[in-house]
Amino acid sequence: MLARQVSEAWTAAERRLPEAVARAAHRADPGLAPTLAQLLVVPKGRRVSELERLRTPLVKSTCTVMVRAMERVEEISAFALGQVSLSRVPVNRLLTLAWYGQLSKARRSSGRRSCGVPRC
C-alpha cells in the first residue's frame, strides 16, 4: 500500500513539472513559450529542428567553428531563460529534466508536445 501511494505521488509530481515550468516561463515572458515551441519546427530544406541545431555541440575547434559556437551562445542567450524563476521546482526534478533534455532529441511534432512546452 505504501509503495502504491509513493508511486502515485511521484506520478502526480511528474505531471505537475511541465506545467510548473510552463507557468514560470509565462510569468517571465508571455511570448517565451511560443518562441520555444517554434524551435521544434524543422525548417524547409533542413534535416533537424532549430532546437537540435542549438543543442548539438560543434566537434572541431578551429577559429571558424569557435566563432560559430559563440554565435550559438548569443542565440541561446537571446531567449533570456535566466529570467524564468524555477525556485518552486525541486532541484532534483530540474536536474532530471536537464539530464533528459540532454539525452533526447527534439522530435517532430505530430500534434503532441512532449517537451513541456505548452501548445500555442
PDB file of C-alpha atoms in Angstrom:
ATOM      1  CA  MET A   1       0.000   0.000   0.000  1.00  0.00           C
ATOM      2  CA  LEU A   2       2.824   2.410   0.866  1.00  0.00           C
ATOM      3  CA  ALA A   3       4.637   1.609  -2.380  1.00  0.00           C
ATOM      4  CA  ARG A   4       1.481   2.372  -4.362  1.00  0.00           C
ATOM      5  CA  GLN A   5       0.999   5.704  -2.566  1.00  0.00           C
ATOM      6  CA  VAL A   6       4.621   6.681  -3.200  1.00  0.00           C
ATOM      7  CA  SER A   7       4.248   5.706  -6.856  1.00  0.00           C
ATOM      8  CA  GLU A   8       1.072   7.794  -7.181  1.00  0.00           C
ATOM      9  CA  ALA A   9       2.802  10.771  -5.549  1.00  0.00           C
ATOM     10  CA  TRP A  10       5.733  10.515  -7.987  1.00  0.00           C
ATOM     11  CA  THR A  11       3.366  10.263 -10.940  1.00  0.00           C
ATOM     12  CA  ALA A  12       1.431  13.330  -9.787  1.00  0.00           C
ATOM     13  CA  ALA A  13       4.662  15.283  -9.285  1.00  0.00           C
ATOM     14  CA  GLU A  14       5.907  14.327 -12.743  1.00  0.00           C
ATOM     15  CA  ARG A  15       2.650  15.550 -14.283  1.00  0.00           C
ATOM     16  CA  ARG A  16       2.932  18.895 -12.479  1.00  0.00           C
ATOM     17  CA  LEU A  17       6.564  19.560 -13.514  1.00  0.00           C
ATOM     18  CA  PRO A  18       5.975  20.619 -17.158  1.00  0.00           C
ATOM     19  CA  GLU A  19       3.042  22.777 -16.064  1.00  0.00           C
ATOM     20  CA  ALA A  20       5.150  24.469 -13.372  1.00  0.00           C
ATOM     21  CA  VAL A  21       7.955  25.186 -15.843  1.00  0.00           C
ATOM     22  CA  ALA A  22       5.458  26.490 -18.427  1.00  0.00           C
ATOM     23  CA  ARG A  23       3.828  28.805 -15.837  1.00  0.00           C
ATOM     24  CA  ALA A  24       7.226  30.131 -14.763  1.00  0.00           C
ATOM     25  CA  ALA A  25       8.182  30.780 -18.385  1.00  0.00           C
ATOM     26  CA  HIS A  26       4.880  32.571 -18.998  1.00  0.00           C
ATOM     27  CA  ARG A  27       5.387  34.761 -15.907  1.00  0.00           C
ATOM     28  CA  ALA A  28       8.876  35.718 -17.088  1.00  0.00           C
ATOM     29  CA  ASP A  29       7.795  36.464 -20.661  1.00  0.00           C
ATOM     30  CA  PRO A  30       4.389  35.589 -22.160  1.00  0.00           C
ATOM     31  CA  GLY A  31       5.983  35.287 -25.617  1.00  0.00           C
ATOM     32  CA  LEU A  32       8.620  32.804 -24.478  1.00  0.00           C
ATOM     33  CA  ALA A  33       6.535  29.605 -24.798  1.00  0.00           C
ATOM     34  CA  PRO A  34       5.515  30.236 -28.429  1.00  0.00           C
ATOM     35  CA  THR A  35       9.111  31.155 -29.260  1.00  0.00           C
ATOM     36  CA  LEU A  36      10.415  27.947 -27.675  1.00  0.00           C
ATOM     37  CA  ALA A  37       7.703  25.904 -29.404  1.00  0.00           C
ATOM     38  CA  GLN A  38       8.856  27.374 -32.723  1.00  0.00           C
ATOM     39  CA  LEU A  39      12.287  25.847 -32.073  1.00  0.00           C
ATOM     40  CA  LEU A  40      10.721  22.410 -32.595  1.00  0.00           C
ATOM     41  CA  VAL A  41       9.858  23.179 -36.221  1.00  0.00           C
ATOM     42  CA  VAL A  42      12.181  21.731 -38.859  1.00  0.00           C
ATOM     43  CA  PRO A  43      12.770  24.477 -41.477  1.00  0.00           C
ATOM     44  CA  LYS A  44      12.308  23.591 -45.141  1.00  0.00           C
ATOM     45  CA  GLY A  45      15.488  22.252 -46.653  1.00  0.00           C
ATOM     46  CA  ARG A  46      16.930  21.277 -43.265  1.00  0.00           C
ATOM     47  CA  ARG A  47      17.128  17.901 -41.594  1.00  0.00           C
ATOM     48  CA  VAL A  48      16.951  18.987 -37.956  1.00  0.00           C
ATOM     49  CA  SER A  49      14.949  21.463 -35.898  1.00  0.00           C
ATOM     50  CA  GLU A  50      16.399  24.711 -34.632  1.00  0.00           C
ATOM     51  CA  LEU A  51      16.400  23.244 -31.121  1.00  0.00           C
ATOM     52  CA  GLU A  52      18.515  20.328 -32.292  1.00  0.00           C
ATOM     53  CA  ARG A  53      20.890  22.702 -34.103  1.00  0.00           C
ATOM     54  CA  LEU A  54      21.363  24.787 -30.953  1.00  0.00           C
ATOM     55  CA  ARG A  55      21.644  21.709 -28.733  1.00  0.00           C
ATOM     56  CA  THR A  56      24.224  19.813 -30.784  1.00  0.00           C
ATOM     57  CA  PRO A  57      27.801  20.775 -29.903  1.00  0.00           C
ATOM     58  CA  LEU A  58      30.321  21.603 -32.576  1.00  0.00           C
ATOM     59  CA  VAL A  59      33.053  18.979 -32.865  1.00  0.00           C
ATOM     60  CA  LYS A  60      36.063  20.850 -34.221  1.00  0.00           C
ATOM     61  CA  SER A  61      37.995  23.611 -32.512  1.00  0.00           C
ATOM     62  CA  THR A  62      39.083  25.796 -35.408  1.00  0.00           C
ATOM     63  CA  CYS A  63      38.718  29.581 -35.302  1.00  0.00           C
ATOM     64  CA  THR A  64      35.691  29.494 -37.595  1.00  0.00           C
ATOM     65  CA  VAL A  65      33.973  26.854 -35.502  1.00  0.00           C
ATOM     66  CA  MET A  66      34.690  28.766 -32.297  1.00  0.00           C
ATOM     67  CA  VAL A  67      33.122  31.900 -33.831  1.00  0.00           C
ATOM     68  CA  ARG A  68      30.027  29.845 -34.737  1.00  0.00           C
ATOM     69  CA  ALA A  69      29.949  28.464 -31.183  1.00  0.00           C
ATOM     70  CA  MET A  70      29.951  31.993 -29.768  1.00  0.00           C
ATOM     71  CA  GLU A  71      27.147  32.923 -32.166  1.00  0.00           C
ATOM     72  CA  ARG A  72      25.170  29.946 -30.826  1.00  0.00           C
ATOM     73  CA  VAL A  73      25.743  31.210 -27.289  1.00  0.00           C
ATOM     74  CA  GLU A  74      24.336  34.602 -28.313  1.00  0.00           C
ATOM     75  CA  GLU A  75      21.308  32.941 -29.940  1.00  0.00           C
ATOM     76  CA  ILE A  76      20.595  30.907 -26.824  1.00  0.00           C
ATOM     77  CA  SER A  77      21.161  33.910 -24.534  1.00  0.00           C
ATOM     78  CA  ALA A  78      18.574  35.883 -26.518  1.00  0.00           C
ATOM     79  CA  PHE A  79      15.854  33.689 -25.019  1.00  0.00           C
ATOM     80  CA  ALA A  80      16.640  35.210 -21.590  1.00  0.00           C
ATOM     81  CA  LEU A  81      15.887  31.920 -19.874  1.00  0.00           C
ATOM     82  CA  GLY A  82      17.682  33.174 -16.767  1.00  0.00           C
ATOM     83  CA  GLN A  83      14.625  35.321 -16.066  1.00  0.00           C
ATOM     84  CA  VAL A  84      12.472  32.235 -15.558  1.00  0.00           C
ATOM     85  CA  SER A  85      12.161  31.604 -11.841  1.00  0.00           C
ATOM     86  CA  LEU A  86      12.145  27.882 -11.138  1.00  0.00           C
ATOM     87  CA  SER A  87      12.550  28.250  -7.388  1.00  0.00           C
ATOM     88  CA  ARG A  88       9.315  26.331  -6.767  1.00  0.00           C
ATOM     89  CA  VAL A  89      10.575  23.294  -8.717  1.00  0.00           C
ATOM     90  CA  PRO A  90      12.710  20.930  -6.615  1.00  0.00           C
ATOM     91  CA  VAL A  91      16.392  20.821  -7.591  1.00  0.00           C
ATOM     92  CA  ASN A  92      16.402  17.071  -8.186  1.00  0.00           C
ATOM     93  CA  ARG A  93      13.488  17.463 -10.611  1.00  0.00           C
ATOM     94  CA  LEU A  94      15.337  20.184 -12.514  1.00  0.00           C
ATOM     95  CA  LEU A  95      18.431  18.013 -12.733  1.00  0.00           C
ATOM     96  CA  THR A  96      16.369  15.110 -14.055  1.00  0.00           C
ATOM     97  CA  LEU A  97      14.685  17.375 -16.596  1.00  0.00           C
ATOM     98  CA  ALA A  98      18.053  18.749 -17.751  1.00  0.00           C
ATOM     99  CA  TRP A  99      19.508  15.238 -17.994  1.00  0.00           C
ATOM    100  CA  TYR A 100      16.533  14.057 -20.023  1.00  0.00           C
ATOM    101  CA  GLY A 101      16.818  17.106 -22.291  1.00  0.00           C
ATOM    102  CA  GLN A 102      20.489  16.454 -22.955  1.00  0.00           C
ATOM    103  CA  LEU A 103      19.901  12.827 -23.884  1.00  0.00           C
ATOM    104  CA  SER A 104      16.858  13.248 -26.072  1.00  0.00           C
ATOM    105  CA  LYS A 105      16.487  14.754 -29.491  1.00  0.00           C
ATOM    106  CA  ALA A 106      13.767  17.157 -30.488  1.00  0.00           C
ATOM    107  CA  ARG A 107      11.069  15.101 -32.164  1.00  0.00           C
ATOM    108  CA  ARG A 108       8.922  16.291 -34.991  1.00  0.00           C
ATOM    109  CA  SER A 109       5.629  17.270 -33.528  1.00  0.00           C
ATOM    110  CA  SER A 110       2.679  15.219 -34.688  1.00  0.00           C
ATOM    111  CA  GLY A 111       0.110  17.003 -32.588  1.00  0.00           C
ATOM    112  CA  ARG A 112       1.819  16.030 -29.334  1.00  0.00           C
ATOM    113  CA  ARG A 113       4.181  18.113 -27.256  1.00  0.00           C
ATOM    114  CA  SER A 114       6.464  16.028 -25.128  1.00  0.00           C
ATOM    115  CA  CYS A 115       8.950  18.680 -24.084  1.00  0.00           C
ATOM    116  CA  GLY A 116       6.844  20.545 -21.557  1.00  0.00           C
ATOM    117  CA  VAL A 117       6.214  23.475 -23.873  1.00  0.00           C
ATOM    118  CA  PRO A 118       2.515  24.282 -23.872  1.00  0.00           C
ATOM    119  CA  ARG A 119       0.549  24.495 -27.103  1.00  0.00           C
ATOM    120  CA  CYS A 120       0.403  27.941 -28.572  1.00  0.00           C
TER     121      CYS A 120
END
